[in-house]
Amino acid sequence: MVLAQLGGSISRAIQQMSNATIIDEKALNDCLNEITRALLQSDVQFKLVRDMQTNIKKIVNLDDLAAGHNKRRIIQQAIFNELCKILDPGKSSFTPKKGKTSVVMFVGLQGSGKTTTCTKYAYYHQKKGWKPALVCADTFRAGAFDQLKQNATKAKIPFYGSYTESDPVKIAEEGVETFKKENCDLIIVDTSGRHKQEAALFEEMRQVSEATKPDLIIFVMDSSIGQAAFDQAQAFKQMVAVGAVIITKMDGHAKGGGALSAVAATKSPVIFIGTGEHMDEFEVFDVKPFVSRLLG
Ligand code: GDP
C-alpha cells in the first residue's frame, strides 16, 4: 500500500467510526482493526502496529470520556500521537555545522540509492553555502567510482576515489585527509554495499568507520523493501553506530511503513527522504507534517 493510500485508509476508518450512532467499544475496535490492516499492508512491522493498538486503547478509555467530549477528535489525536511516537526516536541526530569539518559516512545495501543520496546530501548543503566533498570508498561494485564522479562533476562537488586501489579503508582515509586539508566542511564517505547483509560488508563498514571516525553515520534504506525493513535496519545498527536514516524512493510505488520500522530499529531519526532520481528530489523529513499529511 503506498503512502497516500495508507493515509486514505486511516482517515476512512476514523470517518466510519464517527458515522456510527454511538462510539462504543465495538466501533473503536473496528476502527483500530481497520488501521492495523492498513499499517501492515504498508509494511509497518507487526510488533509496532500491535503496540500502537494497545497504547491507543489505553489512552482512549471510552467509559471515562465524559459526555459531550468529541470522541472522534480524541481518538484521531491518539492515533496521530502514536504514529509520531514511532517516527520520533526522542533524540535528534548529530547535525554538522557549516564552516566546521564534519565527516559523514553513508551505509546501506547495494541498490538502496546510497550513491545517489550522497550526492543529493552534498548538493543540498552546497546550495546553502557549505563546502562539501565526496569520497568513493566503494571498491566492490564496478562502476561505483564512475557513478560518483559523474554525479559530483554535474553538481561541481570535489570528489576522491581510485580506479586502481582496491582497499576501501585506504581510499576512505586518504580522501578524508585530503579534504580536511582543503578545509571542506562536509566530507561525505560513500561505502560499498552488497546485495545481502553479509559478514564481509559489515566488516568493511566497521573498518572504514574506524579509519575515518565519522561524526555521523547515515543508514540509507529503500522504502520499497517491505517487511524486511526492520531487520535490515537493525542489522546495520548492530554493526556500526548508525545515527540517522534516509529513506529513498518515496516517490512512485514506495511503501511508507518502512520508515516507521527503520526508526524503531535504529532508534535514530529519519532526516531526509529521496523522492526521485534527480539531484534536487530530496526533502527534509519532519515527523509532524509527515504524519499530518498521512492522515489527510
Ligand atoms: P547504491 O547501489 O545504493 O549506491 O544505489 P544507487 O545510488 O546507484 O541507486 C540505485 C537506483 O535507484 C538508481 O537507478 C537511482 O537513480 C535510483 N534512486 C535512488 N534514489 C531514488 C529515489 O529517491 N527515487 C527514485 N525513483 N529512484 C532513486
mmCIF file of C-alpha atoms and ligand atoms in Angstrom:
data_model
loop_
_atom_site.group_PDB
_atom_site.id
_atom_site.type_symbol
_atom_site.label_atom_id
_atom_site.label_comp_id
_atom_site.label_asym_id
_atom_site.label_seq_id
_atom_site.Cartn_x
_atom_site.Cartn_y
_atom_site.Cartn_z
ATOM 1 C CA MET A 1 0.000 0.000 0.000
ATOM 2 C CA VAL A 2 1.511 3.354 -0.953
ATOM 3 C CA LEU A 3 1.607 6.242 1.485
ATOM 4 C CA ALA A 4 -1.305 8.226 0.114
ATOM 5 C CA GLN A 5 -3.460 5.085 0.242
ATOM 6 C CA LEU A 6 -2.389 4.408 3.811
ATOM 7 C CA GLY A 7 -3.431 7.933 4.828
ATOM 8 C CA GLY A 8 -6.713 7.497 2.986
ATOM 9 C CA SER A 9 -7.432 4.152 4.676
ATOM 10 C CA ILE A 10 -6.737 5.545 8.145
ATOM 11 C CA SER A 11 -8.892 8.624 7.538
ATOM 12 C CA ARG A 12 -11.686 6.436 6.178
ATOM 13 C CA ALA A 13 -11.531 4.165 9.220
ATOM 14 C CA ILE A 14 -11.841 7.165 11.541
ATOM 15 C CA GLN A 15 -14.652 8.621 9.447
ATOM 16 C CA GLN A 16 -16.540 5.337 9.512
ATOM 17 C CA MET A 17 -16.268 5.198 13.277
ATOM 18 C CA SER A 18 -17.505 8.785 13.547
ATOM 19 C CA ASN A 19 -20.524 7.922 11.464
ATOM 20 C CA ALA A 20 -21.580 5.294 13.980
ATOM 21 C CA THR A 21 -24.516 6.406 16.110
ATOM 22 C CA ILE A 22 -22.564 5.742 19.261
ATOM 23 C CA ILE A 23 -18.840 5.329 19.503
ATOM 24 C CA ASP A 24 -18.656 2.283 21.701
ATOM 25 C CA GLU A 25 -16.017 -0.403 22.231
ATOM 26 C CA LYS A 26 -17.046 -2.190 19.055
ATOM 27 C CA ALA A 27 -16.869 0.929 16.877
ATOM 28 C CA LEU A 28 -13.420 1.741 18.295
ATOM 29 C CA ASN A 29 -12.201 -1.829 17.809
ATOM 30 C CA ASP A 30 -13.460 -1.907 14.223
ATOM 31 C CA CYS A 31 -11.660 1.360 13.558
ATOM 32 C CA LEU A 32 -8.403 0.165 15.132
ATOM 33 C CA ASN A 33 -8.560 -3.144 13.270
ATOM 34 C CA GLU A 34 -9.000 -1.283 10.011
ATOM 35 C CA ILE A 35 -5.997 0.931 10.803
ATOM 36 C CA THR A 36 -3.940 -2.116 11.812
ATOM 37 C CA ARG A 37 -4.688 -3.744 8.478
ATOM 38 C CA ALA A 38 -3.692 -0.594 6.593
ATOM 39 C CA LEU A 39 -0.421 -0.251 8.507
ATOM 40 C CA LEU A 40 0.502 -3.911 7.990
ATOM 41 C CA GLN A 41 -0.198 -3.604 4.296
ATOM 42 C CA SER A 42 2.174 -0.632 4.296
ATOM 43 C CA ASP A 43 4.885 -2.829 5.767
ATOM 44 C CA VAL A 44 4.989 -1.393 9.228
ATOM 45 C CA GLN A 45 6.401 -4.081 11.487
ATOM 46 C CA PHE A 46 3.765 -6.235 13.192
ATOM 47 C CA LYS A 47 5.007 -5.573 16.726
ATOM 48 C CA LEU A 48 4.908 -1.806 16.225
ATOM 49 C CA VAL A 49 1.340 -1.991 14.992
ATOM 50 C CA ARG A 50 0.260 -4.209 17.864
ATOM 51 C CA ASP A 51 1.886 -1.915 20.441
ATOM 52 C CA MET A 52 0.268 1.085 18.844
ATOM 53 C CA GLN A 53 -3.163 -0.508 19.050
ATOM 54 C CA THR A 54 -2.650 -1.378 22.721
ATOM 55 C CA ASN A 55 -1.479 2.163 23.521
ATOM 56 C CA ILE A 56 -4.427 3.803 21.819
ATOM 57 C CA LYS A 57 -6.840 1.590 23.698
ATOM 58 C CA LYS A 58 -5.139 2.567 26.935
ATOM 59 C CA ILE A 59 -5.357 6.260 26.149
ATOM 60 C CA VAL A 60 -8.878 6.227 24.794
ATOM 61 C CA ASN A 61 -10.963 4.937 27.631
ATOM 62 C CA LEU A 62 -14.460 5.288 26.268
ATOM 63 C CA ASP A 63 -16.128 4.917 29.663
ATOM 64 C CA ASP A 64 -14.077 7.746 31.062
ATOM 65 C CA LEU A 65 -14.796 10.102 28.244
ATOM 66 C CA ALA A 66 -17.361 12.483 29.643
ATOM 67 C CA ALA A 67 -20.453 13.087 27.598
ATOM 68 C CA GLY A 68 -20.023 15.986 25.244
ATOM 69 C CA HIS A 69 -16.403 15.199 24.573
ATOM 70 C CA ASN A 70 -15.600 14.854 20.924
ATOM 71 C CA LYS A 71 -14.593 11.203 20.884
ATOM 72 C CA ARG A 72 -13.611 11.290 17.257
ATOM 73 C CA ARG A 73 -11.168 14.108 17.850
ATOM 74 C CA ILE A 74 -9.674 12.389 20.901
ATOM 75 C CA ILE A 75 -9.191 9.115 19.022
ATOM 76 C CA GLN A 76 -7.792 10.905 15.998
ATOM 77 C CA GLN A 77 -5.338 12.759 18.231
ATOM 78 C CA ALA A 78 -4.297 9.489 19.907
ATOM 79 C CA ILE A 79 -3.606 7.893 16.508
ATOM 80 C CA PHE A 80 -1.657 10.984 15.412
ATOM 81 C CA ASN A 81 0.420 10.944 18.593
ATOM 82 C CA GLU A 82 1.165 7.220 18.336
ATOM 83 C CA LEU A 83 2.330 7.483 14.723
ATOM 84 C CA CYS A 84 4.512 10.467 15.667
ATOM 85 C CA LYS A 85 5.909 8.490 18.590
ATOM 86 C CA ILE A 86 7.011 5.654 16.298
ATOM 87 C CA LEU A 87 8.711 8.114 13.952
ATOM 88 C CA ASP A 88 10.317 10.183 16.684
ATOM 89 C CA PRO A 89 13.117 8.333 18.464
ATOM 90 C CA GLY A 90 13.191 11.064 21.100
ATOM 91 C CA LYS A 91 16.615 12.363 20.202
ATOM 92 C CA SER A 92 17.941 14.303 17.266
ATOM 93 C CA SER A 93 20.942 13.183 15.265
ATOM 94 C CA PHE A 94 24.329 14.871 15.140
ATOM 95 C CA THR A 95 23.944 17.976 12.992
ATOM 96 C CA PRO A 96 27.016 19.114 11.066
ATOM 97 C CA LYS A 97 27.868 22.805 11.410
ATOM 98 C CA LYS A 98 28.716 24.984 8.450
ATOM 99 C CA GLY A 99 32.382 26.016 8.491
ATOM 100 C CA LYS A 100 33.401 23.246 10.900
ATOM 101 C CA THR A 101 34.693 19.993 9.404
ATOM 102 C CA SER A 102 32.373 17.016 9.754
ATOM 103 C CA VAL A 103 32.748 13.536 8.316
ATOM 104 C CA VAL A 104 29.520 11.787 7.368
ATOM 105 C CA MET A 105 29.594 8.139 6.321
ATOM 106 C CA PHE A 106 26.802 6.529 4.313
ATOM 107 C CA VAL A 107 25.914 2.843 4.672
ATOM 108 C CA GLY A 108 23.236 0.669 3.115
ATOM 109 C CA LEU A 109 22.641 -2.242 0.801
ATOM 110 C CA GLN A 110 23.562 -2.103 -2.877
ATOM 111 C CA GLY A 111 20.759 -0.556 -4.872
ATOM 112 C CA SER A 112 19.297 1.270 -1.883
ATOM 113 C CA GLY A 113 20.192 4.577 -3.518
ATOM 114 C CA LYS A 114 23.253 5.264 -1.391
ATOM 115 C CA THR A 115 25.473 6.862 -4.046
ATOM 116 C CA THR A 116 22.634 8.978 -5.405
ATOM 117 C CA THR A 117 21.748 10.068 -1.885
ATOM 118 C CA CYS A 118 25.353 11.021 -1.055
ATOM 119 C CA THR A 119 25.309 13.479 -3.951
ATOM 120 C CA LYS A 120 21.864 14.775 -3.060
ATOM 121 C CA TYR A 121 23.024 15.369 0.503
ATOM 122 C CA ALA A 122 26.165 17.158 -0.709
ATOM 123 C CA TYR A 123 24.226 19.227 -3.232
ATOM 124 C CA TYR A 124 21.602 20.207 -0.649
ATOM 125 C CA HIS A 125 24.307 21.614 1.616
ATOM 126 C CA GLN A 126 26.294 23.174 -1.201
ATOM 127 C CA LYS A 127 23.241 25.220 -2.172
ATOM 128 C CA LYS A 128 23.195 26.531 1.390
ATOM 129 C CA GLY A 129 26.781 27.719 1.153
ATOM 130 C CA TRP A 130 28.630 24.688 2.524
ATOM 131 C CA LYS A 131 31.824 23.285 1.074
ATOM 132 C CA PRO A 132 31.035 19.560 0.686
ATOM 133 C CA ALA A 133 33.236 16.840 -0.817
ATOM 134 C CA LEU A 134 32.594 13.229 -1.824
ATOM 135 C CA VAL A 135 34.806 10.207 -1.178
ATOM 136 C CA CYS A 136 34.084 6.966 -3.009
ATOM 137 C CA ALA A 137 35.126 4.099 -0.727
ATOM 138 C CA ASP A 138 33.183 1.543 -2.744
ATOM 139 C CA THR A 139 35.729 -0.673 -4.442
ATOM 140 C CA PHE A 140 33.351 -3.625 -4.601
ATOM 141 C CA ARG A 141 30.931 -2.527 -7.283
ATOM 142 C CA ALA A 142 32.470 -1.957 -10.684
ATOM 143 C CA GLY A 143 31.432 1.465 -11.885
ATOM 144 C CA ALA A 144 30.747 2.867 -8.424
ATOM 145 C CA PHE A 145 33.531 5.423 -8.711
ATOM 146 C CA ASP A 146 32.439 6.450 -12.201
ATOM 147 C CA GLN A 147 28.900 6.969 -10.981
ATOM 148 C CA LEU A 148 30.001 9.116 -8.059
ATOM 149 C CA LYS A 149 32.420 11.028 -10.273
ATOM 150 C CA GLN A 150 29.692 11.723 -12.806
ATOM 151 C CA ASN A 151 27.230 12.919 -10.145
ATOM 152 C CA ALA A 152 29.857 15.012 -8.384
ATOM 153 C CA THR A 153 31.036 16.622 -11.609
ATOM 154 C CA LYS A 154 27.481 17.521 -12.551
ATOM 155 C CA ALA A 155 26.990 19.203 -9.181
ATOM 156 C CA LYS A 156 30.505 20.718 -9.201
ATOM 157 C CA ILE A 157 31.416 18.973 -5.974
ATOM 158 C CA PRO A 158 35.031 17.842 -5.400
ATOM 159 C CA PHE A 159 35.462 14.069 -5.252
ATOM 160 C CA TYR A 160 38.085 11.489 -4.352
ATOM 161 C CA GLY A 161 38.430 7.873 -5.455
ATOM 162 C CA SER A 162 40.650 5.438 -7.303
ATOM 163 C CA TYR A 163 40.422 3.059 -10.232
ATOM 164 C CA THR A 164 43.380 1.010 -9.070
ATOM 165 C CA GLU A 165 43.381 0.942 -5.271
ATOM 166 C CA SER A 166 41.309 -1.993 -4.014
ATOM 167 C CA ASP A 167 41.433 -1.230 -0.299
ATOM 168 C CA PRO A 168 38.349 0.841 0.615
ATOM 169 C CA VAL A 169 39.774 1.706 4.034
ATOM 170 C CA LYS A 170 42.850 3.268 2.476
ATOM 171 C CA ILE A 171 40.807 5.300 -0.017
ATOM 172 C CA ALA A 172 38.420 6.488 2.686
ATOM 173 C CA GLU A 173 41.270 7.537 4.941
ATOM 174 C CA GLU A 174 43.176 9.328 2.190
ATOM 175 C CA GLY A 175 40.059 11.016 0.858
ATOM 176 C CA VAL A 176 39.046 12.341 4.257
ATOM 177 C CA GLU A 177 42.583 13.604 4.935
ATOM 178 C CA THR A 178 42.766 15.312 1.537
ATOM 179 C CA PHE A 179 39.513 17.193 2.031
ATOM 180 C CA LYS A 180 40.324 18.113 5.613
ATOM 181 C CA LYS A 181 43.427 19.858 4.294
ATOM 182 C CA GLU A 182 41.258 21.640 1.729
ATOM 183 C CA ASN A 183 39.017 22.912 4.520
ATOM 184 C CA CYS A 184 35.882 21.208 3.283
ATOM 185 C CA ASP A 185 33.243 21.373 5.994
ATOM 186 C CA LEU A 186 31.206 18.329 4.954
ATOM 187 C CA ILE A 187 33.206 15.264 3.924
ATOM 188 C CA ILE A 188 30.872 12.547 2.732
ATOM 189 C CA VAL A 189 32.112 8.953 2.529
ATOM 190 C CA ASP A 190 30.171 6.594 0.266
ATOM 191 C CA THR A 191 30.818 2.981 1.253
ATOM 192 C CA SER A 192 30.251 -0.244 -0.555
ATOM 193 C CA GLY A 193 27.013 -2.182 -0.392
ATOM 194 C CA ARG A 194 26.311 -5.836 -1.113
ATOM 195 C CA HIS A 195 23.078 -7.455 -2.141
ATOM 196 C CA LYS A 196 22.814 -9.212 1.163
ATOM 197 C CA GLN A 197 23.727 -8.300 4.710
ATOM 198 C CA GLU A 198 26.821 -10.438 4.695
ATOM 199 C CA ALA A 199 29.706 -10.511 7.122
ATOM 200 C CA ALA A 200 32.229 -9.090 4.637
ATOM 201 C CA LEU A 201 30.120 -5.970 4.103
ATOM 202 C CA PHE A 202 29.757 -5.334 7.801
ATOM 203 C CA GLU A 203 33.436 -5.901 8.480
ATOM 204 C CA GLU A 204 34.383 -3.448 5.740
ATOM 205 C CA MET A 205 31.940 -0.859 7.096
ATOM 206 C CA ARG A 206 33.385 -1.259 10.565
ATOM 207 C CA GLN A 207 36.930 -0.764 9.295
ATOM 208 C CA VAL A 208 36.050 2.314 7.222
ATOM 209 C CA SER A 209 34.261 3.743 10.230
ATOM 210 C CA GLU A 210 37.245 3.091 12.475
ATOM 211 C CA ALA A 211 39.635 4.701 9.996
ATOM 212 C CA THR A 212 37.598 7.825 9.209
ATOM 213 C CA LYS A 213 35.936 8.360 12.617
ATOM 214 C CA PRO A 214 32.737 9.799 11.176
ATOM 215 C CA ASP A 215 30.740 12.334 13.176
ATOM 216 C CA LEU A 216 27.588 10.806 11.761
ATOM 217 C CA ILE A 217 26.713 7.511 10.068
ATOM 218 C CA ILE A 218 23.629 7.646 7.868
ATOM 219 C CA PHE A 219 21.794 4.446 7.007
ATOM 220 C CA VAL A 220 20.165 4.620 3.566
ATOM 221 C CA MET A 221 17.150 2.401 3.022
ATOM 222 C CA ASP A 222 14.984 1.770 0.002
ATOM 223 C CA SER A 223 11.399 2.383 1.092
ATOM 224 C CA SER A 224 10.077 -0.428 -1.064
ATOM 225 C CA ILE A 225 11.815 -3.303 0.697
ATOM 226 C CA GLY A 226 8.727 -4.211 2.677
ATOM 227 C CA GLN A 227 8.579 -6.074 5.942
ATOM 228 C CA ALA A 228 12.344 -6.702 5.759
ATOM 229 C CA ALA A 229 12.889 -3.060 6.770
ATOM 230 C CA PHE A 230 13.059 -3.619 10.496
ATOM 231 C CA ASP A 231 15.548 -6.496 10.401
ATOM 232 C CA GLN A 232 17.732 -4.831 7.802
ATOM 233 C CA ALA A 233 17.936 -1.560 9.722
ATOM 234 C CA GLN A 234 18.630 -3.389 12.943
ATOM 235 C CA ALA A 235 21.432 -5.448 11.371
ATOM 236 C CA PHE A 236 23.209 -2.264 10.259
ATOM 237 C CA LYS A 237 22.692 -0.580 13.610
ATOM 238 C CA GLN A 238 24.251 -3.547 15.385
ATOM 239 C CA MET A 239 27.417 -3.292 13.292
ATOM 240 C CA VAL A 240 28.073 0.446 13.147
ATOM 241 C CA ALA A 241 26.840 3.451 15.107
ATOM 242 C CA VAL A 242 24.001 4.495 12.798
ATOM 243 C CA GLY A 243 22.861 7.964 13.897
ATOM 244 C CA ALA A 244 20.323 8.885 11.232
ATOM 245 C CA VAL A 245 18.252 7.355 8.448
ATOM 246 C CA ILE A 246 17.435 8.478 4.923
ATOM 247 C CA ILE A 247 14.599 6.702 3.157
ATOM 248 C CA THR A 248 14.819 6.661 -0.624
ATOM 249 C CA LYS A 249 12.319 6.104 -3.408
ATOM 250 C CA MET A 250 9.400 7.590 -1.515
ATOM 251 C CA ASP A 251 8.040 8.547 -4.926
ATOM 252 C CA GLY A 252 6.329 6.050 -7.172
ATOM 253 C CA HIS A 253 5.162 2.883 -5.543
ATOM 254 C CA ALA A 254 7.021 3.318 -2.289
ATOM 255 C CA LYS A 255 5.555 1.833 0.844
ATOM 256 C CA GLY A 256 5.950 4.275 3.661
ATOM 257 C CA GLY A 257 5.793 1.835 6.510
ATOM 258 C CA GLY A 258 9.463 1.000 6.173
ATOM 259 C CA ALA A 259 10.286 4.455 7.522
ATOM 260 C CA LEU A 260 8.462 3.743 10.743
ATOM 261 C CA SER A 261 10.176 0.380 11.104
ATOM 262 C CA ALA A 262 13.654 1.783 10.384
ATOM 263 C CA VAL A 263 13.310 4.430 13.078
ATOM 264 C CA ALA A 264 12.166 1.848 15.577
ATOM 265 C CA ALA A 265 15.044 -0.483 14.698
ATOM 266 C CA THR A 266 17.843 2.093 14.710
ATOM 267 C CA LYS A 267 16.387 4.428 17.342
ATOM 268 C CA SER A 268 17.570 7.163 15.005
ATOM 269 C CA PRO A 269 15.560 9.842 13.245
ATOM 270 C CA VAL A 270 14.767 9.963 9.556
ATOM 271 C CA ILE A 271 16.427 13.212 8.424
ATOM 272 C CA PHE A 272 15.694 13.290 4.690
ATOM 273 C CA ILE A 273 13.666 11.375 2.139
ATOM 274 C CA GLY A 274 14.501 10.759 -1.511
ATOM 275 C CA THR A 275 11.607 11.488 -3.831
ATOM 276 C CA GLY A 276 13.091 10.850 -7.265
ATOM 277 C CA GLU A 277 16.247 10.161 -9.240
ATOM 278 C CA HIS A 278 17.243 13.794 -9.682
ATOM 279 C CA MET A 279 19.675 15.657 -7.524
ATOM 280 C CA ASP A 280 17.103 18.016 -6.055
ATOM 281 C CA GLU A 281 14.418 15.402 -5.421
ATOM 282 C CA PHE A 282 15.340 15.349 -1.789
ATOM 283 C CA GLU A 283 13.314 16.639 1.160
ATOM 284 C CA VAL A 284 13.988 17.366 4.787
ATOM 285 C CA PHE A 285 11.936 14.978 6.877
ATOM 286 C CA ASP A 286 9.755 16.347 9.661
ATOM 287 C CA VAL A 287 7.657 13.972 11.718
ATOM 288 C CA LYS A 288 4.532 16.030 12.400
ATOM 289 C CA PRO A 289 3.889 17.383 8.894
ATOM 290 C CA PHE A 290 4.589 13.871 7.533
ATOM 291 C CA VAL A 291 2.009 12.261 9.816
ATOM 292 C CA SER A 292 -0.476 15.096 9.230
ATOM 293 C CA ARG A 293 -0.176 14.551 5.513
ATOM 294 C CA LEU A 294 -0.504 10.818 6.042
ATOM 295 C CA LEU A 295 -3.751 11.254 7.944
ATOM 296 C CA GLY A 296 -5.045 13.777 5.427
HETATM 297 P P1 GDP B 1 23.535 2.270 -4.428
HETATM 298 O O1 GDP B 1 23.877 0.953 -5.050
HETATM 299 O O2 GDP B 1 22.941 2.100 -3.078
HETATM 300 O O3 GDP B 1 24.653 3.261 -4.432
HETATM 301 O O4 GDP B 1 22.332 2.881 -5.304
HETATM 302 P P2 GDP B 1 22.302 3.965 -6.467
HETATM 303 O O5 GDP B 1 22.555 5.332 -5.884
HETATM 304 O O6 GDP B 1 23.135 3.520 -7.587
HETATM 305 O O7 GDP B 1 20.745 3.926 -6.827
HETATM 306 C C1 GDP B 1 20.125 2.786 -7.365
HETATM 307 C C2 GDP B 1 18.991 3.245 -8.277
HETATM 308 O O8 GDP B 1 17.978 3.891 -7.510
HETATM 309 C C3 GDP B 1 19.423 4.273 -9.307
HETATM 310 O O9 GDP B 1 18.785 3.971 -10.524
HETATM 311 C C4 GDP B 1 18.927 5.597 -8.753
HETATM 312 O O10 GDP B 1 18.664 6.546 -9.746
HETATM 313 C C5 GDP B 1 17.673 5.158 -8.052
HETATM 314 N N1 GDP B 1 17.252 6.065 -6.945
HETATM 315 C C6 GDP B 1 17.970 6.495 -5.887
HETATM 316 N N2 GDP B 1 17.219 7.268 -5.065
HETATM 317 C C7 GDP B 1 15.990 7.338 -5.623
HETATM 318 C C8 GDP B 1 14.739 7.983 -5.243
HETATM 319 O O11 GDP B 1 14.600 8.659 -4.214
HETATM 320 N N3 GDP B 1 13.685 7.795 -6.105
HETATM 321 C C9 GDP B 1 13.784 7.045 -7.247
HETATM 322 N N4 GDP B 1 12.706 6.917 -8.003
HETATM 323 N N5 GDP B 1 14.921 6.424 -7.600
HETATM 324 C C10 GDP B 1 16.011 6.571 -6.818
#
